[in-house]
JSON list of C-alpha atoms in Angstrom, two decimals:
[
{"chain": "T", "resi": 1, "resn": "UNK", "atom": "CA", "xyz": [-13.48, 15.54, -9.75]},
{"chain": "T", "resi": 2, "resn": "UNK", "atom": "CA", "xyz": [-12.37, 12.99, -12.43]},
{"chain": "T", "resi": 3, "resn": "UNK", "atom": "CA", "xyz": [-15.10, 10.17, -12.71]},
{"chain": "T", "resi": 4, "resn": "UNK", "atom": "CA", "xyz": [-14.51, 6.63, -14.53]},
{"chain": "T", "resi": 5, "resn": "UNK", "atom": "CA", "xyz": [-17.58, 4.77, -15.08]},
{"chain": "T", "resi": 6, "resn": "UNK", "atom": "CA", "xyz": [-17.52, 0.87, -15.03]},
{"chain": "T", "resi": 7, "resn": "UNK", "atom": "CA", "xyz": [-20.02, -1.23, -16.42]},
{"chain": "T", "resi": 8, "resn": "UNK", "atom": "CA", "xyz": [-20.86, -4.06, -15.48]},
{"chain": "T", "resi": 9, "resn": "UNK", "atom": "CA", "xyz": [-20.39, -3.95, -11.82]},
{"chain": "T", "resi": 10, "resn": "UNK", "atom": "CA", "xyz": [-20.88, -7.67, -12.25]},
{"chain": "T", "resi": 11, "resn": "UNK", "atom": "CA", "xyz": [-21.58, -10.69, -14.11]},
{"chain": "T", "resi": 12, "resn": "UNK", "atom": "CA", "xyz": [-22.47, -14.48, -14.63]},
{"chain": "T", "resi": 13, "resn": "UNK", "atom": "CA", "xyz": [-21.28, -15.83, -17.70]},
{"chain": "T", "resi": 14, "resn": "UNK", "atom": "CA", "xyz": [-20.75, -20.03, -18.73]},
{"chain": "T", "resi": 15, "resn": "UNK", "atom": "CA", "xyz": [-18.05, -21.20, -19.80]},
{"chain": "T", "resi": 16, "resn": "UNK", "atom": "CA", "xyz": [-16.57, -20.67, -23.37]},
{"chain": "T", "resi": 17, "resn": "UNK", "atom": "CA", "xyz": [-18.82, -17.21, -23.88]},
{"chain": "T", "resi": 18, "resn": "UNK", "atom": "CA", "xyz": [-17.05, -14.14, -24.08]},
{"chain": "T", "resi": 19, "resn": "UNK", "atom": "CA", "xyz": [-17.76, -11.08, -22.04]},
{"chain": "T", "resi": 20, "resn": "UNK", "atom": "CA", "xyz": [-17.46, -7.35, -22.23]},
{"chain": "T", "resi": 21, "resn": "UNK", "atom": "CA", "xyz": [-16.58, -5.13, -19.96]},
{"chain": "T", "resi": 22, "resn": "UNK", "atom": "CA", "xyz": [-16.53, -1.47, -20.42]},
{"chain": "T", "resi": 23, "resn": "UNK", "atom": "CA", "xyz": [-14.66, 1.27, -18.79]},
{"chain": "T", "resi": 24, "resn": "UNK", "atom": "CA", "xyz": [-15.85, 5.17, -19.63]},
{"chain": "T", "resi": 25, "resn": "UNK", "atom": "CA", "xyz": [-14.23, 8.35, -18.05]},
{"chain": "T", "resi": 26, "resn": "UNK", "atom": "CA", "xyz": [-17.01, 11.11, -17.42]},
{"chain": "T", "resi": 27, "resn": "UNK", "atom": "CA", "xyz": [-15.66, 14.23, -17.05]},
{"chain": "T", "resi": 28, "resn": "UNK", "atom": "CA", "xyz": [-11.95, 13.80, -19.00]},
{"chain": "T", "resi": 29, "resn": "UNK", "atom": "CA", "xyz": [-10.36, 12.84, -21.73]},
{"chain": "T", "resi": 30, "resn": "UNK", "atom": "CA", "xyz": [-8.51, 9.35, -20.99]},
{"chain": "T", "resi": 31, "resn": "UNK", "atom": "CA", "xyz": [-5.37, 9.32, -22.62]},
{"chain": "T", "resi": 32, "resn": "UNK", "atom": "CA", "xyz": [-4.09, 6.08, -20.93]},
{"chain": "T", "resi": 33, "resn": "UNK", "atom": "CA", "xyz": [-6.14, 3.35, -19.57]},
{"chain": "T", "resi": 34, "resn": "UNK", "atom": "CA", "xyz": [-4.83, 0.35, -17.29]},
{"chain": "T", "resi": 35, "resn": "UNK", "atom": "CA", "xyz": [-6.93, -2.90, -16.70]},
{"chain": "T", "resi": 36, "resn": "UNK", "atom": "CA", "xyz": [-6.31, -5.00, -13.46]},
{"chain": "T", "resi": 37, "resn": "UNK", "atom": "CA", "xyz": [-7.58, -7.83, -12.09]},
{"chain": "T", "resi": 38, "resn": "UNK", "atom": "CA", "xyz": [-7.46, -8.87, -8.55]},
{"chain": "T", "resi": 39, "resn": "UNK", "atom": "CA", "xyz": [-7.90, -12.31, -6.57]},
{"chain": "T", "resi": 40, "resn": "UNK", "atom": "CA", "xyz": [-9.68, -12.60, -3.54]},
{"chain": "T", "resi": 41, "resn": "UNK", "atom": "CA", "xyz": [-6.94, -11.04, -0.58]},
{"chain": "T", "resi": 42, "resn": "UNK", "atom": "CA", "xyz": [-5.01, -10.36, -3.36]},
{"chain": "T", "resi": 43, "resn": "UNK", "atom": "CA", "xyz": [-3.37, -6.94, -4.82]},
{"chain": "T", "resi": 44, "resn": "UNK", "atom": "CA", "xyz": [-4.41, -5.42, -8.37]},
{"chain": "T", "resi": 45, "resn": "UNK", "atom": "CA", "xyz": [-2.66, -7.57, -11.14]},
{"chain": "T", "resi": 46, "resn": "UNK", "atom": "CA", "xyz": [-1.42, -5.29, -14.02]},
{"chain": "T", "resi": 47, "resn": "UNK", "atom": "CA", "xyz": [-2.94, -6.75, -16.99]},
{"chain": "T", "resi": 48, "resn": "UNK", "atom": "CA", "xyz": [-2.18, -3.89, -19.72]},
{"chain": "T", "resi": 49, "resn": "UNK", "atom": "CA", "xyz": [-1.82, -0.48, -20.70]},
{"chain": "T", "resi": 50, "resn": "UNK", "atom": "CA", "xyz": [-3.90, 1.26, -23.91]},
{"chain": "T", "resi": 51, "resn": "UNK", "atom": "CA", "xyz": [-3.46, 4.51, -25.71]},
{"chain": "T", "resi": 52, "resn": "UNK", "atom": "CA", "xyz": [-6.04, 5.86, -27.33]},
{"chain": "T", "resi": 53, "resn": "UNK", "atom": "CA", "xyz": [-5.62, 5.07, -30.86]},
{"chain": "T", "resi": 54, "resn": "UNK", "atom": "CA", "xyz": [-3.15, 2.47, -30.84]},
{"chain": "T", "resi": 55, "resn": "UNK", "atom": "CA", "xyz": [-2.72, -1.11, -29.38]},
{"chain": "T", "resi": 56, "resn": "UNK", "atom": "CA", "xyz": [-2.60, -1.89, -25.75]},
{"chain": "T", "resi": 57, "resn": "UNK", "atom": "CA", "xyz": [0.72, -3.42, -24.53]},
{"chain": "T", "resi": 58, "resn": "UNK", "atom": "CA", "xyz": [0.35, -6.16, -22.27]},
{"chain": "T", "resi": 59, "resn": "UNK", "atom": "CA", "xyz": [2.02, -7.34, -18.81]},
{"chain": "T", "resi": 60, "resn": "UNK", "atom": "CA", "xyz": [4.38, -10.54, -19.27]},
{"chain": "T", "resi": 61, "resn": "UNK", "atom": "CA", "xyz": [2.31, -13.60, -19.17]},
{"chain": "T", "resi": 62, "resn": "UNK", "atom": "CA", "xyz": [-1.34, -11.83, -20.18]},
{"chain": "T", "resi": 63, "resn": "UNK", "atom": "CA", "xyz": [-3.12, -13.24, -23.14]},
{"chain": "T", "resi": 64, "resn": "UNK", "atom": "CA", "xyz": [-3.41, -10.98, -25.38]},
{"chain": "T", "resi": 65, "resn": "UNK", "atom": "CA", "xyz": [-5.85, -13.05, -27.95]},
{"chain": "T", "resi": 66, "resn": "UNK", "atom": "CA", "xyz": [-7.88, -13.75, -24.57]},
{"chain": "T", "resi": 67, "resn": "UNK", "atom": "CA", "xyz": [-8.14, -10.51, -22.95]},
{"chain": "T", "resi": 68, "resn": "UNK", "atom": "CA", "xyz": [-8.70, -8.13, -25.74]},
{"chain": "T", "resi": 69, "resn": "UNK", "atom": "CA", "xyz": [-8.27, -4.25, -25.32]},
{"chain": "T", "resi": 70, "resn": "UNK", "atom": "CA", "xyz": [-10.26, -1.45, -27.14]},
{"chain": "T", "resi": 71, "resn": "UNK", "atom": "CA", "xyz": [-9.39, 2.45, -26.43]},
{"chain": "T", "resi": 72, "resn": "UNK", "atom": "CA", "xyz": [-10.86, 3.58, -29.39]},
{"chain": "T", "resi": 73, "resn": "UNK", "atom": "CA", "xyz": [-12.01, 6.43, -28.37]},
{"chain": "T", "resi": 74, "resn": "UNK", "atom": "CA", "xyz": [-10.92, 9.29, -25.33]},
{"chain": "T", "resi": 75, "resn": "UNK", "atom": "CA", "xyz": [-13.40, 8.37, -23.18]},
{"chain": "T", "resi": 76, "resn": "UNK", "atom": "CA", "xyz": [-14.38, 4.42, -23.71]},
{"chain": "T", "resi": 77, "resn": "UNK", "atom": "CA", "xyz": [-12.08, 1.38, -23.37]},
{"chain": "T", "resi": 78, "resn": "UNK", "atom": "CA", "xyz": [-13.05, -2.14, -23.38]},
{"chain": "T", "resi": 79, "resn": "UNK", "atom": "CA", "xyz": [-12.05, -5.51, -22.04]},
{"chain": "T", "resi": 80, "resn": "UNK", "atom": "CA", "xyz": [-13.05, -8.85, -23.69]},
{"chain": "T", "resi": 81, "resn": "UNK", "atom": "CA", "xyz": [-12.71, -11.95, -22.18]},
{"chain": "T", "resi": 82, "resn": "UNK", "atom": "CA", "xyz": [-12.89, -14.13, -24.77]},
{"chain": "T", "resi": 83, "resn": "UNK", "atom": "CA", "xyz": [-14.17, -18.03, -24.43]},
{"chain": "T", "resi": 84, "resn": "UNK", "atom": "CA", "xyz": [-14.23, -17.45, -20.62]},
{"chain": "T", "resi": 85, "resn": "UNK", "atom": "CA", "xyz": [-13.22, -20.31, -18.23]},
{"chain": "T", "resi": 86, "resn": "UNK", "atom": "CA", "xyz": [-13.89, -20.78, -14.11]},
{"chain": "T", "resi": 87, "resn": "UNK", "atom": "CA", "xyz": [-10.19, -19.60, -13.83]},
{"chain": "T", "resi": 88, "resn": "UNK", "atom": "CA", "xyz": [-10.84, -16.18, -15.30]},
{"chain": "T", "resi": 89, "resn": "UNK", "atom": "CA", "xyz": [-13.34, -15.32, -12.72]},
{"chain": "T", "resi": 90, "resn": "UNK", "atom": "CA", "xyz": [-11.82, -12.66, -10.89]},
{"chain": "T", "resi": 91, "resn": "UNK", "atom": "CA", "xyz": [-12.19, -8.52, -9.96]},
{"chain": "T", "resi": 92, "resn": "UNK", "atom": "CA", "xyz": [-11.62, -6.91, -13.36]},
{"chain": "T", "resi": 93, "resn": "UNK", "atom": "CA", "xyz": [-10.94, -3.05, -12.50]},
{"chain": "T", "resi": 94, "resn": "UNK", "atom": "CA", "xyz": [-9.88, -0.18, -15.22]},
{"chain": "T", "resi": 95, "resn": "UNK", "atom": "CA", "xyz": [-7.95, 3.26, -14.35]},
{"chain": "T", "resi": 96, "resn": "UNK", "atom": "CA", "xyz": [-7.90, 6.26, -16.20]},
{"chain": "T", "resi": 97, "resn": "UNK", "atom": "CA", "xyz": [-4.93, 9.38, -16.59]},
{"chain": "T", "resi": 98, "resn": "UNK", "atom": "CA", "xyz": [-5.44, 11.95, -18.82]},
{"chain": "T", "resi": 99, "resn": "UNK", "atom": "CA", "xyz": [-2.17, 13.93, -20.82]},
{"chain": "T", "resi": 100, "resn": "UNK", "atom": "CA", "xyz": [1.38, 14.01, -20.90]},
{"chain": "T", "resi": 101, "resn": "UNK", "atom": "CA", "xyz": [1.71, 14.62, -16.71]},
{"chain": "T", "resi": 102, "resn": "UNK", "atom": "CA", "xyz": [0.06, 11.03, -16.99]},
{"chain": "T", "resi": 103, "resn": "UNK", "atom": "CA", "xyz": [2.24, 9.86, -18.72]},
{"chain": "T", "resi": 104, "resn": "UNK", "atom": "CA", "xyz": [5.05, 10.63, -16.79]},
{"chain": "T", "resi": 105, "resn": "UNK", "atom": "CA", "xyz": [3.53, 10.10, -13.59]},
{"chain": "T", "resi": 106, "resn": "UNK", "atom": "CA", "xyz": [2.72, 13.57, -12.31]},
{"chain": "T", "resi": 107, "resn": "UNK", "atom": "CA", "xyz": [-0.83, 13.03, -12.33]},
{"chain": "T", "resi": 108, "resn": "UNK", "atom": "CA", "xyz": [-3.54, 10.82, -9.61]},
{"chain": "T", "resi": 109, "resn": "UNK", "atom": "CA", "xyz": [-5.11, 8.02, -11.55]},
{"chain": "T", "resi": 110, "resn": "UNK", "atom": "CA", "xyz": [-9.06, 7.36, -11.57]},
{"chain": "T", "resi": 111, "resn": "UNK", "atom": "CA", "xyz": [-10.41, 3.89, -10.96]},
{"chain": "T", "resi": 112, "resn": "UNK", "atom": "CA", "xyz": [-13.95, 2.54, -12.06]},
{"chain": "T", "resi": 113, "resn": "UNK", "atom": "CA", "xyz": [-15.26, 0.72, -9.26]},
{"chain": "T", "resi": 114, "resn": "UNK", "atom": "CA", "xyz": [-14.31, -2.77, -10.52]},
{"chain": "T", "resi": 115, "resn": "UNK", "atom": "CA", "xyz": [-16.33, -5.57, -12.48]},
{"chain": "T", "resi": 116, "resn": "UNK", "atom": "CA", "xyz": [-16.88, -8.75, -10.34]},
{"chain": "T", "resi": 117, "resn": "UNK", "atom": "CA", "xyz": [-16.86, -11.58, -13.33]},
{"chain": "T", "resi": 118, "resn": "UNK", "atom": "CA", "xyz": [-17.95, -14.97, -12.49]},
{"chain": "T", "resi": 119, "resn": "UNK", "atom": "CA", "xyz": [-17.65, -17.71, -14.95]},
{"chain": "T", "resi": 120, "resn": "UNK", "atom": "CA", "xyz": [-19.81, -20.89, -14.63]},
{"chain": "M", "resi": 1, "resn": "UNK", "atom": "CA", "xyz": [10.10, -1.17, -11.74]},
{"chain": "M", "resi": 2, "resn": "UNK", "atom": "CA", "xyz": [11.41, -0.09, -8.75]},
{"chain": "M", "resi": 3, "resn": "UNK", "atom": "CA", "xyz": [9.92, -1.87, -6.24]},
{"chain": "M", "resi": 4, "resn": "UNK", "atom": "CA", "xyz": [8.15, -0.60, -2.16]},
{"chain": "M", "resi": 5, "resn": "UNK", "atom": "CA", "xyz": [8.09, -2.42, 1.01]},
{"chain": "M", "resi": 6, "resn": "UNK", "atom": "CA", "xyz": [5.39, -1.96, 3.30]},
{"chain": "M", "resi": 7, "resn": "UNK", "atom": "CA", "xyz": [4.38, -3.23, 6.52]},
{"chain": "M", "resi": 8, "resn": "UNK", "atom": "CA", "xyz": [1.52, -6.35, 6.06]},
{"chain": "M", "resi": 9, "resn": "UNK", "atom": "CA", "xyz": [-0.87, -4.53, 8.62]},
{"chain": "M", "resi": 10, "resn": "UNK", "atom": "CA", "xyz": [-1.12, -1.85, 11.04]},
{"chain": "M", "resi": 11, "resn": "UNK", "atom": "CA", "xyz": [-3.71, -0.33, 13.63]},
{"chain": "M", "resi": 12, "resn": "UNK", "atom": "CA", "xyz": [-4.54, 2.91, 14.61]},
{"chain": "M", "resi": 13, "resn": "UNK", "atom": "CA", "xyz": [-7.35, 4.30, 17.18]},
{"chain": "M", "resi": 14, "resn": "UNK", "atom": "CA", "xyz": [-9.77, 6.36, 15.77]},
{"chain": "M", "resi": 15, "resn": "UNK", "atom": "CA", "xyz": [-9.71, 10.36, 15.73]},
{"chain": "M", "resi": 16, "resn": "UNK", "atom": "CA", "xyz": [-5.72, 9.98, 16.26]},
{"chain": "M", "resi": 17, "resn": "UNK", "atom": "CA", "xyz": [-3.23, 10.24, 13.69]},
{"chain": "M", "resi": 18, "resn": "UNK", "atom": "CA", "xyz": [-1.86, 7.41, 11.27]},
{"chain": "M", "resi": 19, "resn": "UNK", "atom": "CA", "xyz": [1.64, 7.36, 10.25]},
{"chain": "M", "resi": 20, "resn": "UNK", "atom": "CA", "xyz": [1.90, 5.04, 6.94]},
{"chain": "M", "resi": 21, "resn": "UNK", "atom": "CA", "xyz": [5.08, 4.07, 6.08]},
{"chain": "M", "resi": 22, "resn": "UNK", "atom": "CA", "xyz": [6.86, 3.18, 2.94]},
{"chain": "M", "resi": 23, "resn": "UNK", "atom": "CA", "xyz": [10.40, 1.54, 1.82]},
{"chain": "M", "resi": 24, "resn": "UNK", "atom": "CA", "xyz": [11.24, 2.28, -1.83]},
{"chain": "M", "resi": 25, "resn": "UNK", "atom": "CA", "xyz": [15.48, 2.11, -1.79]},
{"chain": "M", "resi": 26, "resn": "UNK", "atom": "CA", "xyz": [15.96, 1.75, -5.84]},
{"chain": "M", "resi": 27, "resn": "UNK", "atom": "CA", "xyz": [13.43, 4.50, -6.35]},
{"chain": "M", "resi": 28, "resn": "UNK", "atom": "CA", "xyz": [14.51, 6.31, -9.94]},
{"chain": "M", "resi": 29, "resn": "UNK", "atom": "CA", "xyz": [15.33, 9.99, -10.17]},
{"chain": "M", "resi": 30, "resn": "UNK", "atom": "CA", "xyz": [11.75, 9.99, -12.86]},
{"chain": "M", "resi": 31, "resn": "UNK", "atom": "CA", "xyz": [9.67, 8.20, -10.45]},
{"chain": "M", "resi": 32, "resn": "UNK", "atom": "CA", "xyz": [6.92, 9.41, -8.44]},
{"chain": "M", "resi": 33, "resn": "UNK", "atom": "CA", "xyz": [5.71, 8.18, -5.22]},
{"chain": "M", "resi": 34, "resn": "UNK", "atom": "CA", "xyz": [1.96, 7.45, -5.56]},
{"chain": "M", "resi": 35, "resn": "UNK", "atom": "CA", "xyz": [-0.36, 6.41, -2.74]},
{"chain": "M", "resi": 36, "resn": "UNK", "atom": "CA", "xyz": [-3.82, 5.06, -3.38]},
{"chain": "M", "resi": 37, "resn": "UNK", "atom": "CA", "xyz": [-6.52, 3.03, -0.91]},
{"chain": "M", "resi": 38, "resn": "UNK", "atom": "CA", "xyz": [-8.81, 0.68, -1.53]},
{"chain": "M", "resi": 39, "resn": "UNK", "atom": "CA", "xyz": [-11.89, -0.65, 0.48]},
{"chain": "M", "resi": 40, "resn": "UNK", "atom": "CA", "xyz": [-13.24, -4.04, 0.09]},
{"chain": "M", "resi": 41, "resn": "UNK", "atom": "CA", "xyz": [-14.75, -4.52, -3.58]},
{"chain": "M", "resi": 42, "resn": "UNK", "atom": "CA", "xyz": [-14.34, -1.33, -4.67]},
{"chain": "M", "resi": 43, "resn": "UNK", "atom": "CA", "xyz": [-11.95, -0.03, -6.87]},
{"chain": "M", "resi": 44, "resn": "UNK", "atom": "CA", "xyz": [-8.59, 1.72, -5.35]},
{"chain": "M", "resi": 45, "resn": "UNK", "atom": "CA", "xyz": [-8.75, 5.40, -4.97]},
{"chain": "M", "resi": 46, "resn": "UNK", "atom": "CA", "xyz": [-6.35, 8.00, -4.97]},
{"chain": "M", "resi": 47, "resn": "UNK", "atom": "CA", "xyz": [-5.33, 9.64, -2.18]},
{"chain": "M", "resi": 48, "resn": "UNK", "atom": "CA", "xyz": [-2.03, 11.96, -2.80]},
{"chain": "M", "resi": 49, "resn": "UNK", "atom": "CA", "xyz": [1.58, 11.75, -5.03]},
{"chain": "M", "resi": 50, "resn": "UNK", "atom": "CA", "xyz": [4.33, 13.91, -4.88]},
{"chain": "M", "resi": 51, "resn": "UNK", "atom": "CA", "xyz": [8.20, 13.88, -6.36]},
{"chain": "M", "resi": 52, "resn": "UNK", "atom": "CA", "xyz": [10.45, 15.39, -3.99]},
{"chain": "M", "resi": 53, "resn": "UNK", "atom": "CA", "xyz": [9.04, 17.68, -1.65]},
{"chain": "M", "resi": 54, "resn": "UNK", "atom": "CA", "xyz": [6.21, 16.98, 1.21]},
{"chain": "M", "resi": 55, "resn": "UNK", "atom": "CA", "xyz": [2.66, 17.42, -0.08]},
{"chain": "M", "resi": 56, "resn": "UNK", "atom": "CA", "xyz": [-0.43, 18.26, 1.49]},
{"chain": "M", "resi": 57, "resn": "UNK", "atom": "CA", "xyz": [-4.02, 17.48, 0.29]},
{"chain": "M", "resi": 58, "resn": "UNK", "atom": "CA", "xyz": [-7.61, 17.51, 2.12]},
{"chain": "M", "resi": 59, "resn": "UNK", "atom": "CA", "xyz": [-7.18, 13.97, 2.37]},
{"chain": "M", "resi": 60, "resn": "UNK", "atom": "CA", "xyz": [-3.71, 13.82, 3.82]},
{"chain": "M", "resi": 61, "resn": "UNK", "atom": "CA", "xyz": [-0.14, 14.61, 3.61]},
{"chain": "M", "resi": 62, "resn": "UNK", "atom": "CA", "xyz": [2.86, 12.88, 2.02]},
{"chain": "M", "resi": 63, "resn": "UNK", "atom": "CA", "xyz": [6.35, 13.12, 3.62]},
{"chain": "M", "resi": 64, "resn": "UNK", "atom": "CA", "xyz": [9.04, 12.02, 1.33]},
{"chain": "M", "resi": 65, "resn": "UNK", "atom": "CA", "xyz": [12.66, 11.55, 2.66]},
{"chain": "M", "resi": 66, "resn": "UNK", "atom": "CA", "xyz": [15.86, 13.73, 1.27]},
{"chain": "M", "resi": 67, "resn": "UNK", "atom": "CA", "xyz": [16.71, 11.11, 0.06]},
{"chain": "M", "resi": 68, "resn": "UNK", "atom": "CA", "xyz": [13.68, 9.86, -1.46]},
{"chain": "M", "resi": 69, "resn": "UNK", "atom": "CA", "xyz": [13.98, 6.29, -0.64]},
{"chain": "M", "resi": 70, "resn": "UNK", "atom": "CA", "xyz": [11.24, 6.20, 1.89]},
{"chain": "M", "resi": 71, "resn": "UNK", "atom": "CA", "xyz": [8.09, 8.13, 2.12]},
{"chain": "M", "resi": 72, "resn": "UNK", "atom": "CA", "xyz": [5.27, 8.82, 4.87]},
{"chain": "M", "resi": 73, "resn": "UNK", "atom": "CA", "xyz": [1.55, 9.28, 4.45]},
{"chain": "M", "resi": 74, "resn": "UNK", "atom": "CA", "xyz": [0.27, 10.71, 6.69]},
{"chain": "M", "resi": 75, "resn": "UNK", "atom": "CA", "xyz": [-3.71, 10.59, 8.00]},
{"chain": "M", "resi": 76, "resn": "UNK", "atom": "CA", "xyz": [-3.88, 13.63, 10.29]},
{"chain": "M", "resi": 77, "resn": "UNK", "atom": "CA", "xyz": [-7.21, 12.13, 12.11]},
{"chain": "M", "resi": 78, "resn": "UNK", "atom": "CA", "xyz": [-8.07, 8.78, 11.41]},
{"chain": "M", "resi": 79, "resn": "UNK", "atom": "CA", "xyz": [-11.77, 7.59, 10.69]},
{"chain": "M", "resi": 80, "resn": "UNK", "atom": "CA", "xyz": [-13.66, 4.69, 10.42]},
{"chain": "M", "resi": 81, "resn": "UNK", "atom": "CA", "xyz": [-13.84, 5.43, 6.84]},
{"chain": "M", "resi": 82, "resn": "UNK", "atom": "CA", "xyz": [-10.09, 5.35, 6.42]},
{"chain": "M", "resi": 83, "resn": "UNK", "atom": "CA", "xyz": [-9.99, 1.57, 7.28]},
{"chain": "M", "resi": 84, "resn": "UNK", "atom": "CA", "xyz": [-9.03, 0.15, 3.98]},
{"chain": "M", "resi": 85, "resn": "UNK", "atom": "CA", "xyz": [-5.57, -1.08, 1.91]},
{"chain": "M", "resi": 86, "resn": "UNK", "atom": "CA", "xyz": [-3.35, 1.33, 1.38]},
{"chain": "M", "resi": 87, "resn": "UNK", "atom": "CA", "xyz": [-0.83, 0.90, -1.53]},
{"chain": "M", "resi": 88, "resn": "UNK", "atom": "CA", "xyz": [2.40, 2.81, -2.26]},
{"chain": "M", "resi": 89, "resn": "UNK", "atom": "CA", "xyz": [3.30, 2.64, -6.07]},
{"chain": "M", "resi": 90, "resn": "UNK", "atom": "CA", "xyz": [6.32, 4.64, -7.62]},
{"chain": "M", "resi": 91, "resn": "UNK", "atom": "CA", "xyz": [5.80, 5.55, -11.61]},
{"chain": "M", "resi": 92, "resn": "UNK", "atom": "CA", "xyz": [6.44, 6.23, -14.31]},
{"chain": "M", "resi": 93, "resn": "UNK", "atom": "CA", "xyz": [4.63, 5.68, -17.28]},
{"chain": "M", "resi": 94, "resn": "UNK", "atom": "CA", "xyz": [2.28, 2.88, -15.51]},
{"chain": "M", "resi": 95, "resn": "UNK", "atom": "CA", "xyz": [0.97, 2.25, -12.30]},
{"chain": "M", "resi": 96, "resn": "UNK", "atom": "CA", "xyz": [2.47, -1.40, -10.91]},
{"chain": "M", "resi": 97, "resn": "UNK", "atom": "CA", "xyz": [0.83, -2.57, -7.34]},
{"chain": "M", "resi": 98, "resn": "UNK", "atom": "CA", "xyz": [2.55, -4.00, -4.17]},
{"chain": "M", "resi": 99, "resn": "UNK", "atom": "CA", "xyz": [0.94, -5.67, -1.84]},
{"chain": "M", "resi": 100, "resn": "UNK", "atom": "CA", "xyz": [-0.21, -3.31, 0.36]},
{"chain": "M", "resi": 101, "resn": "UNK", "atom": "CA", "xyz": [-0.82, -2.26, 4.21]},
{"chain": "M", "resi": 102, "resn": "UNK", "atom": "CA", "xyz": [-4.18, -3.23, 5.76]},
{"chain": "M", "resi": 103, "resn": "UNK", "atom": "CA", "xyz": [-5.24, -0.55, 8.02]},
{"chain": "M", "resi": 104, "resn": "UNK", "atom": "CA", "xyz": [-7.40, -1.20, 10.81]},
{"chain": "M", "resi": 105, "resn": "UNK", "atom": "CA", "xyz": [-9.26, 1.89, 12.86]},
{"chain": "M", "resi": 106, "resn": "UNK", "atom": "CA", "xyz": [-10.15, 1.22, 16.56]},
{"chain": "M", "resi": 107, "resn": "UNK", "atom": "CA", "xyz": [-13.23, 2.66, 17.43]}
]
């Protein structure tokens, strides 16, 4: 089955560094990538969606400057928090879909298993 | 986005079967119902998605109403394993989250 690779799992960072988080699907070509993060006993926030090749759109209210979104490539798509602060700490989690049926919804989504980020 | 309504929590005794329900009234003609789980710090998976008709899967089975504005999954024999969050998402072009039903297995 379709695997998406997260890396890190998780991470310590002080405050005003920037970290990266990277999201890689295995065994598919990722078309479209969403990145998430989730609060404690919270549900998945939509942060943004990227294409490969072109600019991720963002949610309303989602820094763009702050979080910034790389799909470069079909199979690698990266998250930067830049100058990182307590507040961002959080469960940063990618998905991946693959083609057209993506797209349009006619297709399960793969999730990396999530990237706890702790900023000190 | 059209939006789902789900119940907060619900609890089902292991080995019997778990009916998971799911409200989604303004659901679009383009939309399809998703459903995906997700156990504590790990990321959600997906368990089954269908348009119109029922759908089957070795994980379970989705029941969507005529009129499509409710849906059913449906865990044939519940597990401890299947205790987790399970989400029902409509889309179309993006996957938004709700907030979930937390299901708890009775041993």
């Amino acid at each position: 089955g379709a695997v998406v690779s997260q890396h890190p799992s998780w991470v310590i960072c002080k405050s005003g560094t920037s970290v990266k988080i990277e999201c890689r699907s295995l065994d598919f070509q990722a078309t479209t990538m969403f990145w998430y993060r989730q609060f404690p006993k919270q549900s998945l926030m939509l942060m943004a969606t990227s294409n490969e090749g072109s600019k991720a759109t963002y949610e309303q209210g989602v820094e763009k400057d702050k979080f910034l979104i790389n799909h470069a490539s079909l199979t690698l798509s990266t998250l930067t928090v830049t100058s990182a602060h307590p507040e961002d700490s959080s469960f940063y989690i990618c998905s991946a879909g693959t083609g057209a049926a993506a797209a349009l919804g006619n297709y399960g989504y793969t999730f990396g298993s999530g990237t706890r980020l702790t900023v000190v | 986005d059209a939006k789902t309504t789900q119940p907060n929590s619900m609890e089902s005794n292991e080995e019997e079967p778990v009916h998971l329900p799911c409200n989604h009234s303004t659901i679009s003609g383009t939309d399809y119902i998703h459903w995906y789980r997700q156990l504590p710090s790990q990321g959600p998976e997906y368990v089954i998605h269908g348009l119109t008709s029922n759908v089957n899967n070795r994980m379970a089975s989705l029941a969507i109403a005529e009129d499509r504005k409710s849906s059913t999954l449906i865990l044939h024999r519940a597990t401890l394993r299947d205790a987790a969050v399970y989400y029902c998402i409509l889309t179309f072009e993006k996957l938004t989250f709700g907030t979930g039903t937390r299901l708890t297995i009775i041993p």
